[in-house]
Amino acid sequence: MKFTKIMREPGEIEISTGDNTFLWAHGSSNTIGYHAKRDSFELNLEVPTTTILPTPGLTTSPTVLPTNQPTAAPTAGGSGGITETMVCPVELATSTRLPQGDIIFSYSVIDDILCGRLESSEESWIGFGISPTGMMAGGDGIIGLPDGNGGGTVSKWKLSDEDGARIQPVPEEKQTLLQSSLVQAGDGNTVMTFAKYLKEDGEHEILVNGENTFLYALGSTNDIGYHVTRGMFRMSISTPPPTSAPTSVLATPTASPVVPAEEDVFYENQLSSDLLLRYKVNVPPSTTMDVCDGCTVSMEVIYDGEAWLGIGFSEDGQMIGGEAVVGTPEDGNVQKWQLVSKGATALKLMPESQQTLSNTKIEVVNGQTIMKFTKIMREPGEIEISTGDNTFLWAHGSSNTIGYHAKRDSFELNLEVPTTTILPTPGLTTSPTVLPTNQPTAAPTAGGSGGITETMVCPVELATSTRLPQGDIIFSYSVIDDILCGRLESSEESWIGFGISPTGMMAGGDGIIGLPDGNGGGTVSKWKLSDED
């Protein structure tokens, strides 16, 4: 529906260029009758709103906060905090859709306060956190607990461990949130709002000028417990809001969310259940991503344990002949090495003239080893890192002293195509199955008794991943010509199955079932699902 209306008409309610109270409603059929849903909302026609694009499953409009800006500059600290008149604006300046779950995070910075809102398409407890390491342990949390009657409480918690029983609300004197609220309107959604001081004693500071690492989580019920969805995202809250005139979301049918500026974005690749890679390409103003003269790549490797870490570069996916950046926590060194052989003499330190890494650091924080570095992508006499497809290696040891790797693997990574962020699933302890690294060497042919030859394999990095609704299971997939490349990862040791069924029922479906052999391997074959027995 579209229309244009005169704002001032005799005998009718005037529409102001300033604040207005509007109503909306829709029915349950094409014939006018009693509304199926309705609500009111505040709108200032002089102040552009942030366009929040529809999220799959998100059916409620954003929670409407009080319309007044703070009437005086808020003051930090103190027992009184901010008075009821000092509230966040209705329209928060910036919104972004988070990587996991149907969740929108919106925020504004008012003086020394972060005004935030999380909107979820689930009815459950909801949480927001601040953690410089990106991990839950040691973070500061804000958790909304529904009361089952459409409202709830929002309070600050200390995230001391990943076990829900060990997180604790902070003492009453530290409960300094302002204008917080939690709403469940009975339509399957949860909205939490809060206002938090950027800097508070004994808590992680939220940076206005710089990058922040935030956390978010959702439960399976309204009662606090283990999260079914969680994630991490990085954001510079100094990013200016859009300045264009407001646009109807109906007139902008695009799935692209509002995101931070590109230079603030680290992409993620979960290399194994306990090893996470974060990366971004740094493009100088004088070049482009395609040409990339003078480009560098910044990488962060986070391991759930204490050990030396390595990221390698290879032309064929093999260790010998490759090059690597290796960090050793015992001495704090992050250096470039040549991979010359296997065994104890595998590594040869590159000469000082080739030690060109910058922003290097390796440290152990809360039981995690974190290595950071920035590397020039094109260096004379070294393997080039492309903005396109690359074959990388990873490895970590069993101690802080460099030695034989406890685990290692190769992986494909295209630095122009952001990977799907796959965050660790509770209880998922195995690394994803690594397929051969070559793309198909010829277009695969369908049917026939011979099927696909061994050279026609799926890529290592499957394009899309999703966490399935029931159980700790991740499904990843890519389509290569007329082939579906799929992977199911489960936190249980058991048989596992995947099926195709237009009706959604087991009976009559086509199945793919994996049967373990008890020795670390097993068989995968096709089955006909003729009944539920």
Short mmCIF file of C-alpha atoms in Angstrom, two decimals:
data_model
loop_
_atom_site.label_atom_id
_atom_site.label_comp_id
_atom_site.label_asym_id
_atom_site.label_seq_id
_atom_site.Cartn_x
_atom_site.Cartn_y
_atom_site.Cartn_z
CA MET A 1 0.00 0.00 0.00
CA LYS A 2 1.28 3.46 -0.97
CA PHE A 3 -0.28 6.89 -0.53
CA THR A 4 0.42 10.62 -0.23
CA LYS A 5 -1.56 12.65 2.33
CA ILE A 6 -1.96 16.37 3.03
CA MET A 7 -0.47 16.94 6.49
CA ARG A 8 -2.92 19.69 7.57
CA GLU A 9 -6.55 19.18 6.65
CA PRO A 10 -9.60 20.90 8.20
CA GLY A 11 -11.31 18.77 10.85
CA GLU A 12 -8.58 16.12 10.82
CA ILE A 13 -5.64 15.31 13.07
CA GLU A 14 -2.59 17.28 11.90
CA ILE A 15 0.58 15.44 10.94
CA SER A 16 3.53 17.41 12.27
CA THR A 17 7.05 17.64 10.85
CA GLY A 18 8.15 16.94 14.42
CA ASP A 19 6.86 14.27 16.81
CA ASN A 20 3.78 12.24 15.86
CA THR A 21 1.93 9.30 17.33
CA PHE A 22 0.90 6.90 14.55
CA LEU A 23 -1.00 3.62 14.55
CA TRP A 24 -0.69 0.55 12.33
CA ALA A 25 -2.85 -2.50 11.82
CA HIS A 26 -3.46 -5.38 9.44
CA GLY A 27 -6.24 -7.90 9.13
CA SER A 28 -6.40 -11.65 8.73
CA SER A 29 -7.88 -11.53 5.21
CA ASN A 30 -8.31 -9.19 2.23
CA THR A 31 -11.74 -8.14 3.50
CA ILE A 32 -11.73 -5.33 6.04
CA GLY A 33 -12.68 -6.50 9.51
CA TYR A 34 -11.23 -6.80 12.97
CA HIS A 35 -7.43 -6.41 12.97
CA ALA A 36 -5.20 -9.43 13.41
CA LYS A 37 -2.43 -7.20 14.81
CA ARG A 38 -2.15 -3.53 15.72
CA ASP A 39 0.11 -1.13 17.64
CA SER A 40 1.11 2.53 18.03
CA PHE A 41 4.51 4.09 17.39
CA GLU A 42 6.25 7.46 17.72
CA LEU A 43 7.82 9.07 14.65
CA ASN A 44 9.58 12.41 14.14
CA LEU A 45 9.46 13.25 10.44
CA GLU A 46 12.43 15.62 10.76
CA VAL A 47 14.73 12.93 12.22
CA PRO A 48 15.63 10.14 9.77
CA THR A 49 15.12 6.69 11.25
CA THR A 50 17.61 3.88 10.76
CA THR A 51 16.28 1.46 8.16
CA ILE A 52 16.08 -1.99 9.76
CA LEU A 53 15.52 -4.57 7.06
CA PRO A 54 13.21 -7.52 7.70
CA THR A 55 14.84 -10.49 9.40
CA PRO A 56 13.52 -13.97 8.60
CA GLY A 57 11.15 -14.88 11.39
CA LEU A 58 11.23 -11.44 13.03
CA THR A 59 7.62 -10.34 13.10
CA THR A 60 7.52 -7.50 15.62
CA SER A 61 8.39 -3.88 15.11
CA PRO A 62 11.27 -2.50 17.20
CA THR A 63 10.40 -1.57 20.77
CA VAL A 64 9.50 2.11 21.01
CA LEU A 65 11.39 3.92 23.73
CA PRO A 66 10.55 7.39 25.11
CA THR A 67 10.88 10.05 22.46
CA ASN A 68 12.82 12.72 24.33
CA GLN A 69 16.55 13.15 24.05
CA PRO A 70 18.36 13.58 27.37
CA THR A 71 17.32 16.96 28.79
CA ALA A 72 20.75 17.44 30.37
CA ALA A 73 24.17 15.93 29.91
CA PRO A 74 24.19 12.71 31.92
CA THR A 75 26.75 12.41 34.68
CA ALA A 76 28.80 9.27 35.23
CA GLY A 77 28.86 7.23 38.41
CA GLY A 78 27.09 7.98 41.65
CA SER A 79 24.19 6.24 43.25
CA GLY A 80 21.59 8.33 41.53
CA GLY A 81 22.78 7.59 38.01
CA ILE A 82 20.58 9.17 35.32
CA THR A 83 17.15 10.49 36.15
CA GLU A 84 14.02 9.27 34.37
CA THR A 85 14.15 12.28 32.01
CA MET A 86 17.63 11.35 30.78
CA VAL A 87 16.75 8.58 28.34
CA CYS A 88 18.04 7.17 25.09
CA PRO A 89 16.50 8.35 21.82
CA VAL A 90 13.72 6.34 20.19
CA GLU A 91 15.62 5.90 16.95
CA LEU A 92 19.04 4.44 17.67
CA ALA A 93 21.64 5.58 15.17
CA THR A 94 23.02 2.31 13.82
CA SER A 95 21.72 -1.24 13.42
CA THR A 96 23.37 -4.48 12.38
CA ARG A 97 22.12 -8.01 11.94
CA LEU A 98 24.24 -10.44 13.96
CA PRO A 99 25.86 -13.53 12.38
CA GLN A 100 23.97 -16.25 14.28
CA GLY A 101 20.23 -16.31 14.97
CA ASP A 102 17.57 -13.80 13.93
CA ILE A 103 18.96 -10.96 16.06
CA ILE A 104 19.31 -7.23 15.39
CA PHE A 105 21.61 -5.06 17.51
CA SER A 106 20.94 -1.30 17.45
CA TYR A 107 22.87 1.39 19.31
CA SER A 108 23.60 5.08 19.85
CA VAL A 109 26.23 6.78 21.98
CA ILE A 110 24.90 9.65 24.12
CA ASP A 111 27.77 11.42 25.90
CA ASP A 112 29.36 8.67 28.04
CA ILE A 113 26.52 6.14 27.68
CA LEU A 114 25.90 3.30 25.23
CA CYS A 115 22.20 3.00 24.40
CA GLY A 116 21.61 -0.52 23.09
CA ARG A 117 18.78 -2.73 21.91
CA LEU A 118 18.75 -6.46 21.02
CA GLU A 119 15.75 -7.82 19.09
CA SER A 120 15.34 -11.59 18.73
CA SER A 121 12.75 -13.72 16.93
CA GLU A 122 12.78 -16.20 19.84
CA GLU A 123 11.01 -16.09 23.19
CA SER A 124 13.89 -16.75 25.57
CA TRP A 125 16.41 -15.08 27.82
CA ILE A 126 18.81 -12.85 25.89
CA GLY A 127 22.30 -11.58 26.64
CA PHE A 128 24.85 -8.98 25.51
CA GLY A 129 28.50 -8.93 26.59
CA ILE A 130 31.75 -7.02 26.42
CA SER A 131 34.93 -9.11 26.12
CA PRO A 132 38.24 -7.91 24.61
CA THR A 133 39.27 -11.54 23.95
CA GLY A 134 36.00 -12.48 22.26
CA MET A 135 35.44 -15.24 24.79
CA MET A 136 32.72 -15.59 27.38
CA ALA A 137 35.03 -16.32 30.32
CA GLY A 138 36.07 -13.04 31.93
CA GLY A 139 33.53 -10.93 30.07
CA ASP A 140 30.96 -8.46 31.38
CA GLY A 141 27.37 -9.37 30.57
CA ILE A 142 23.94 -7.77 30.38
CA ILE A 143 21.19 -10.39 30.58
CA GLY A 144 17.45 -10.02 30.13
CA LEU A 145 15.30 -12.56 31.95
CA PRO A 146 11.61 -12.67 30.92
CA ASP A 147 9.02 -13.03 33.68
CA GLY A 148 6.48 -14.92 31.57
CA ASN A 149 4.01 -12.01 31.69
CA GLY A 150 5.36 -9.93 28.80
CA GLY A 151 8.08 -8.15 30.78
CA GLY A 152 11.18 -9.07 32.72
CA THR A 153 14.39 -7.85 34.30
CA VAL A 154 17.62 -6.61 32.74
CA SER A 155 20.76 -6.69 34.89
CA LYS A 156 24.55 -6.91 34.79
CA TRP A 157 26.33 -10.26 35.23
CA LYS A 158 29.93 -11.39 35.47
CA LEU A 159 30.72 -14.05 32.89
CA SER A 160 33.23 -16.14 34.81
CA ASP A 161 32.84 -19.41 32.95
CA GLU A 162 30.96 -21.07 30.09
CA ASP A 163 28.85 -23.04 32.56
CA GLY A 164 25.54 -21.25 33.16
CA ALA A 165 25.70 -22.19 36.84
CA ARG A 166 28.88 -20.18 37.33
CA ILE A 167 27.88 -16.83 35.89
CA GLN A 168 26.73 -14.49 38.62
CA PRO A 169 24.85 -11.19 38.83
CA VAL A 170 27.19 -8.41 39.93
CA PRO A 171 26.57 -6.89 43.40
CA GLU A 172 23.68 -4.44 43.77
CA GLU A 173 26.01 -1.43 43.98
CA LYS A 174 27.36 -2.37 40.52
CA GLN A 175 23.88 -2.60 38.95
CA THR A 176 24.21 0.75 37.19
CA LEU A 177 22.20 0.13 34.02
CA LEU A 178 19.87 2.94 32.98
CA GLN A 179 16.43 2.85 31.34
CA SER A 180 16.59 -0.91 30.76
CA SER A 181 13.56 -2.94 29.67
CA LEU A 182 12.60 -6.38 28.43
CA VAL A 183 9.48 -7.02 26.36
CA GLN A 184 7.84 -10.21 25.08
CA ALA A 185 4.64 -9.16 23.35
CA GLY A 186 3.29 -12.70 22.95
CA ASP A 187 4.22 -12.94 19.26
CA GLY A 188 7.33 -15.09 19.68
CA ASN A 189 9.88 -12.30 19.97
CA THR A 190 12.07 -10.82 22.71
CA VAL A 191 13.37 -7.23 22.83
CA MET A 192 15.90 -6.03 25.41
CA THR A 193 16.97 -2.40 25.78
CA PHE A 194 19.62 -0.93 28.07
CA ALA A 195 21.79 2.11 28.67
CA LYS A 196 25.27 1.48 30.08
CA TYR A 197 28.14 3.75 31.04
CA LEU A 198 31.07 3.34 28.64
CA LYS A 199 33.62 3.29 31.45
CA GLU A 200 33.01 1.77 34.88
CA ASP A 201 35.39 0.64 37.61
CA GLY A 202 36.29 -3.05 37.42
CA GLU A 203 34.61 -3.56 34.03
CA HIS A 204 35.81 -3.67 30.45
CA GLU A 205 35.68 -0.22 28.89
CA ILE A 206 33.53 0.30 25.80
CA LEU A 207 35.69 2.31 23.39
CA VAL A 208 34.27 5.21 21.40
CA ASN A 209 37.47 5.59 19.39
CA GLY A 210 38.59 2.07 18.62
CA GLU A 211 37.28 -1.41 18.04
CA ASN A 212 35.15 -3.27 20.56
CA THR A 213 34.53 -7.00 20.80
CA PHE A 214 30.95 -7.77 21.84
CA LEU A 215 29.15 -11.03 22.64
CA TYR A 216 25.52 -12.08 22.37
CA ALA A 217 23.56 -15.16 23.36
CA LEU A 218 20.05 -16.65 23.42
CA GLY A 219 18.63 -19.38 25.62
CA SER A 220 16.14 -22.09 24.77
CA THR A 221 13.63 -20.91 27.42
CA ASN A 222 12.95 -17.86 29.57
CA ASP A 223 14.94 -19.41 32.42
CA ILE A 224 18.66 -18.74 32.50
CA GLY A 225 20.65 -21.75 31.36
CA TYR A 226 22.96 -22.86 28.56
CA HIS A 227 22.71 -20.82 25.38
CA VAL A 228 21.42 -22.38 22.17
CA THR A 229 22.78 -19.49 20.10
CA ARG A 230 25.83 -17.41 20.86
CA GLY A 231 28.33 -15.37 18.95
CA MET A 232 30.90 -12.62 18.83
CA PHE A 233 31.14 -9.51 16.67
CA ARG A 234 33.53 -6.59 16.40
CA MET A 235 32.41 -3.04 16.00
CA SER A 236 33.66 0.53 16.18
CA ILE A 237 30.81 2.50 17.74
CA SER A 238 32.26 5.73 16.42
CA THR A 239 31.03 4.78 12.92
CA PRO A 240 28.73 7.65 11.83
CA PRO A 241 25.06 6.78 11.18
CA PRO A 242 23.55 7.00 7.70
CA THR A 243 22.70 10.54 6.61
CA SER A 244 20.30 9.79 3.78
CA ALA A 245 16.61 10.55 4.01
CA PRO A 246 14.45 7.84 5.56
CA THR A 247 13.36 5.11 3.16
CA SER A 248 10.52 2.66 3.54
CA VAL A 249 11.78 -0.83 4.13
CA LEU A 250 9.12 -2.00 1.67
CA ALA A 251 10.68 0.17 -1.01
CA THR A 252 14.13 -1.27 -0.32
CA PRO A 253 13.86 -5.03 -0.85
CA THR A 254 17.46 -5.98 -0.11
CA ALA A 255 18.85 -8.47 2.33
CA SER A 256 21.96 -6.45 3.15
CA PRO A 257 22.08 -5.39 6.81
CA VAL A 258 23.62 -2.19 8.10
CA VAL A 259 27.20 -3.10 9.02
CA PRO A 260 30.22 -1.33 10.44
CA ALA A 261 32.73 0.30 8.08
CA GLU A 262 34.71 -2.30 6.13
CA GLU A 263 38.00 -1.43 7.80
CA ASP A 264 36.50 -2.41 11.16
CA VAL A 265 35.40 -5.89 10.06
CA PHE A 266 37.30 -9.07 10.90
CA TYR A 267 35.97 -12.18 9.20
CA GLU A 268 36.14 -15.54 10.92
CA ASN A 269 36.92 -19.12 10.01
CA GLN A 270 36.49 -21.85 12.63
CA LEU A 271 39.45 -24.08 11.70
CA SER A 272 38.63 -26.71 14.32
CA SER A 273 36.54 -26.97 17.46
CA ASP A 274 39.31 -25.30 19.50
CA LEU A 275 41.01 -23.07 16.91
CA LEU A 276 39.54 -19.87 15.46
CA LEU A 277 41.06 -17.69 12.72
CA ARG A 278 40.10 -14.03 12.36
CA TYR A 279 41.37 -12.06 9.41
CA LYS A 280 41.00 -8.90 7.35
CA VAL A 281 42.73 -7.45 4.27
CA ASN A 282 44.17 -3.94 4.67
CA VAL A 283 43.91 -2.06 1.35
CA PRO A 284 45.93 1.21 1.08
CA PRO A 285 44.01 4.28 -0.23
CA SER A 286 46.23 4.34 -3.33
CA THR A 287 45.04 0.96 -4.66
CA THR A 288 42.01 -1.31 -4.95
CA MET A 289 41.14 -4.81 -3.74
CA ASP A 290 41.64 -6.13 -7.29
CA VAL A 291 45.11 -4.63 -7.77
CA CYS A 292 46.12 -4.59 -4.10
CA ASP A 293 49.58 -3.06 -4.39
CA GLY A 294 51.01 -2.83 -0.90
CA CYS A 295 48.14 -4.74 0.71
CA THR A 296 48.62 -6.52 4.01
CA VAL A 297 46.57 -9.14 5.82
CA SER A 298 45.97 -9.01 9.59
CA MET A 299 45.34 -12.34 11.28
CA GLU A 300 44.42 -13.41 14.79
CA VAL A 301 44.56 -17.05 15.83
CA ILE A 302 42.79 -18.09 19.05
CA TYR A 303 43.38 -21.54 20.56
CA ASP A 304 41.44 -22.97 23.51
CA GLY A 305 44.55 -24.06 25.39
CA GLU A 306 48.19 -23.15 25.93
CA ALA A 307 50.50 -24.03 23.04
CA TRP A 308 52.60 -22.65 20.22
CA LEU A 309 50.55 -21.66 17.13
CA GLY A 310 51.26 -21.55 13.42
CA ILE A 311 49.59 -20.32 10.23
CA GLY A 312 51.24 -21.42 7.00
CA PHE A 313 51.15 -20.58 3.30
CA SER A 314 51.43 -23.31 0.67
CA GLU A 315 51.07 -23.62 -3.08
CA ASP A 316 49.99 -27.28 -3.01
CA GLY A 317 48.52 -27.83 0.45
CA GLN A 318 51.65 -29.66 1.60
CA MET A 319 53.90 -28.65 4.47
CA ILE A 320 57.26 -29.11 2.73
CA GLY A 321 58.03 -26.10 0.57
CA GLY A 322 55.64 -23.87 2.46
CA GLU A 323 56.16 -20.90 4.74
CA ALA A 324 54.66 -20.15 8.12
CA VAL A 325 54.16 -17.59 10.84
CA VAL A 326 54.80 -19.28 14.19
CA GLY A 327 54.23 -17.83 17.64
CA THR A 328 55.75 -19.20 20.85
CA PRO A 329 54.24 -18.03 24.14
CA GLU A 330 57.30 -18.98 26.20
CA ASP A 331 59.37 -16.16 24.66
CA GLY A 332 56.63 -14.03 23.05
CA ASN A 333 58.12 -14.34 19.57
CA VAL A 334 55.99 -14.29 16.39
CA GLN A 335 58.28 -14.96 13.41
CA LYS A 336 58.41 -16.17 9.82
CA TRP A 337 59.78 -19.67 9.12
CA GLN A 338 60.41 -21.88 6.10
CA LEU A 339 58.91 -25.39 6.15
CA VAL A 340 61.79 -27.45 4.80
CA SER A 341 61.04 -31.00 5.95
CA LYS A 342 59.06 -33.14 8.36
CA GLY A 343 60.06 -34.02 11.88
CA ALA A 344 62.26 -32.20 14.39
CA THR A 345 64.13 -30.19 11.73
CA ALA A 346 61.01 -29.11 9.82
CA LEU A 347 61.37 -25.39 10.55
CA LYS A 348 64.08 -23.02 9.41
CA LEU A 349 63.92 -19.44 10.69
CA MET A 350 63.91 -16.89 7.87
CA PRO A 351 66.79 -14.36 7.91
CA GLU A 352 66.33 -11.05 9.69
CA SER A 353 65.86 -9.22 6.35
CA GLN A 354 62.66 -11.23 5.78
CA GLN A 355 61.23 -10.73 9.25
CA THR A 356 58.78 -8.08 8.02
CA LEU A 357 55.76 -8.86 10.20
CA SER A 358 54.13 -6.01 12.09
CA ASN A 359 51.68 -5.75 15.01
CA THR A 360 52.92 -9.08 16.35
CA LYS A 361 51.79 -10.45 19.69
CA ILE A 362 51.23 -13.81 21.35
CA GLU A 363 49.88 -14.22 24.86
CA VAL A 364 47.93 -16.61 27.05
CA VAL A 365 44.72 -15.09 28.43
CA ASN A 366 42.29 -17.05 30.62
CA GLY A 367 43.65 -20.35 29.35
CA GLN A 368 43.58 -19.32 25.68
CA THR A 369 46.56 -18.68 23.43
CA ILE A 370 46.06 -15.66 21.16
CA MET A 371 48.47 -14.84 18.32
CA LYS A 372 48.23 -11.66 16.22
CA PHE A 373 50.24 -10.43 13.25
CA THR A 374 50.05 -8.38 10.05
CA LYS A 375 51.86 -9.68 6.95
CA ILE A 376 52.67 -8.10 3.60
CA MET A 377 50.78 -10.11 1.00
CA ARG A 378 53.38 -9.89 -1.79
CA GLU A 379 57.00 -10.25 -0.70
CA PRO A 380 59.99 -11.05 -2.94
CA GLY A 381 61.00 -14.71 -2.84
CA GLU A 382 57.98 -15.73 -0.75
CA ILE A 383 54.64 -17.37 -1.51
CA GLU A 384 52.15 -14.69 -2.51
CA ILE A 385 48.93 -14.30 -0.55
CA SER A 386 46.16 -13.53 -3.02
CA THR A 387 42.96 -11.57 -2.46
CA GLY A 388 41.31 -14.55 -4.16
CA ASP A 389 41.83 -18.26 -3.44
CA ASN A 390 44.67 -19.35 -1.15
CA THR A 391 45.81 -22.63 0.37
CA PHE A 392 46.75 -22.10 4.00
CA LEU A 393 47.98 -24.40 6.73
CA TRP A 394 47.42 -24.39 10.48
CA ALA A 395 49.03 -26.17 13.36
CA HIS A 396 49.40 -26.00 17.12
CA GLY A 397 51.59 -27.81 19.59
CA SER A 398 50.92 -29.51 22.89
CA SER A 399 53.03 -27.03 24.89
CA ASN A 400 54.39 -23.47 24.74
CA THR A 401 57.73 -24.72 23.41
CA ILE A 402 57.93 -25.20 19.66
CA GLY A 403 58.07 -28.84 18.64
CA TYR A 404 56.05 -31.45 16.76
CA HIS A 405 52.47 -30.37 16.17
CA ALA A 406 49.64 -31.88 18.18
CA LYS A 407 47.21 -31.09 15.35
CA ARG A 408 47.54 -29.66 11.86
CA ASP A 409 45.62 -29.34 8.60
CA SER A 410 45.28 -27.37 5.37
CA PHE A 411 42.35 -25.22 4.30
CA GLU A 412 41.23 -23.10 1.37
CA LEU A 413 40.40 -19.42 1.93
CA ASN A 414 39.26 -16.70 -0.48
CA LEU A 415 40.05 -13.35 1.12
CA GLU A 416 37.52 -11.53 -1.09
CA VAL A 417 34.62 -13.78 -0.07
CA PRO A 418 33.78 -13.56 3.64
CA THR A 419 33.50 -16.99 5.23
CA THR A 420 30.41 -17.96 7.17
CA THR A 421 31.07 -17.42 10.84
CA ILE A 422 30.67 -20.81 12.55
CA LEU A 423 30.93 -20.34 16.28
CA PRO A 424 31.72 -23.28 18.56
CA THR A 425 28.72 -25.45 19.37
CA PRO A 426 28.40 -26.55 23.01
CA GLY A 427 29.94 -29.98 23.30
CA LEU A 428 31.28 -30.05 19.73
CA THR A 429 34.82 -31.31 20.20
CA THR A 430 35.75 -32.66 16.78
CA SER A 431 37.13 -30.58 13.96
CA PRO A 432 35.17 -30.47 10.69
CA THR A 433 35.97 -33.24 8.23
CA VAL A 434 38.63 -31.98 5.81
CA LEU A 435 37.97 -32.94 2.22
CA PRO A 436 40.63 -32.86 -0.54
CA THR A 437 41.62 -29.32 -1.34
CA ASN A 438 41.24 -29.34 -5.12
CA GLN A 439 38.14 -28.08 -6.85
CA PRO A 440 36.70 -30.51 -9.45
CA THR A 441 39.12 -30.80 -12.35
CA ALA A 442 36.28 -31.36 -14.80
CA ALA A 443 32.57 -30.88 -14.79
CA PRO A 444 31.18 -33.86 -12.90
CA THR A 445 28.75 -36.11 -14.71
CA ALA A 446 25.55 -37.34 -13.13
CA GLY A 447 24.40 -40.94 -12.91
CA GLY A 448 26.20 -44.01 -14.20
CA SER A 449 27.72 -46.86 -12.28
CA GLY A 450 31.09 -45.24 -12.00
CA GLY A 451 29.74 -42.07 -10.38
CA ILE A 452 32.27 -39.31 -9.82
CA THR A 453 35.97 -40.02 -10.04
CA GLU A 454 38.30 -39.40 -7.11
CA THR A 455 39.58 -36.17 -8.71
CA MET A 456 36.10 -34.62 -8.66
CA VAL A 457 35.94 -33.53 -5.05
CA CYS A 458 34.31 -30.83 -2.97
CA PRO A 459 36.21 -27.78 -1.73
CA VAL A 460 37.57 -27.69 1.82
CA GLU A 461 35.66 -24.56 2.73
CA LEU A 462 31.94 -25.10 2.15
CA ALA A 463 30.14 -21.89 1.26
CA THR A 464 27.28 -21.80 3.78
CA SER A 465 26.71 -23.18 7.27
CA THR A 466 23.75 -23.28 9.61
CA ARG A 467 23.13 -24.64 13.08
CA LEU A 468 20.13 -26.98 13.01
CA PRO A 469 17.18 -26.43 15.37
CA GLN A 470 17.47 -29.68 17.34
CA GLY A 471 20.69 -31.11 18.77
CA ASP A 472 24.23 -29.75 18.56
CA ILE A 473 24.50 -30.18 14.78
CA ILE A 474 25.99 -27.93 12.08
CA PHE A 475 25.07 -28.46 8.41
CA SER A 476 27.47 -26.94 5.84
CA TYR A 477 27.15 -27.07 2.08
CA SER A 478 28.30 -25.84 -1.35
CA VAL A 479 26.89 -26.51 -4.81
CA ILE A 480 29.51 -27.46 -7.43
CA ASP A 481 27.87 -27.66 -10.85
CA ASP A 482 25.17 -30.34 -10.36
CA ILE A 483 26.51 -31.70 -7.06
CA LEU A 484 25.60 -30.86 -3.47
CA CYS A 485 28.67 -31.00 -1.21
CA GLY A 486 27.47 -31.44 2.36
CA ARG A 487 28.82 -31.91 5.85
CA LEU A 488 27.03 -32.72 9.12
CA GLU A 489 28.93 -32.16 12.39
CA SER A 490 27.50 -33.52 15.62
CA SER A 491 28.63 -33.32 19.25
CA GLU A 492 27.56 -36.95 19.77
CA GLU A 493 29.32 -40.19 18.86
CA SER A 494 26.55 -42.05 17.01
CA TRP A 495 25.20 -42.85 13.58
CA ILE A 496 24.07 -39.73 11.73
CA GLY A 497 21.65 -39.17 8.87
CA PHE A 498 20.59 -36.61 6.29
CA GLY A 499 17.44 -36.83 4.18
CA ILE A 500 15.53 -35.24 1.32
CA SER A 501 11.74 -35.24 1.59
CA PRO A 502 9.35 -32.83 -0.17
CA THR A 503 6.65 -33.60 2.43
CA GLY A 504 8.93 -33.14 5.42
CA MET A 505 8.09 -36.67 6.56
CA MET A 506 10.52 -39.54 6.92
CA ALA A 507 8.34 -42.08 5.07
CA GLY A 508 9.09 -41.90 1.35
CA GLY A 509 12.24 -39.80 1.74
CA ASP A 510 15.76 -40.38 0.41
CA GLY A 511 18.44 -40.73 3.07
CA ILE A 512 22.21 -40.55 3.46
CA ILE A 513 23.36 -42.37 6.59
CA GLY A 514 26.79 -42.54 8.20
CA LEU A 515 27.55 -45.66 10.25
CA PRO A 516 30.70 -45.49 12.43
CA ASP A 517 32.90 -48.59 12.56
CA GLY A 518 34.18 -48.03 16.11
CA ASN A 519 37.75 -47.35 14.89
CA GLY A 520 37.42 -43.66 14.05
CA GLY A 521 35.97 -44.14 10.58
CA GLY A 522 32.90 -45.69 9.00
CA THR A 523 30.71 -45.92 5.91
CA VAL A 524 28.39 -43.37 4.29
CA SER A 525 25.71 -44.67 1.93
CA LYS A 526 22.29 -43.91 0.45
CA TRP A 527 19.13 -45.40 2.00
CA LYS A 528 15.43 -45.40 1.13
CA LEU A 529 13.32 -44.11 4.01
CA SER A 530 10.17 -46.17 3.53
CA ASP A 531 8.82 -46.00 7.08
CA GLU A 532 9.58 -44.54 10.50
CA ASP A 533 10.48 -47.95 11.92
#
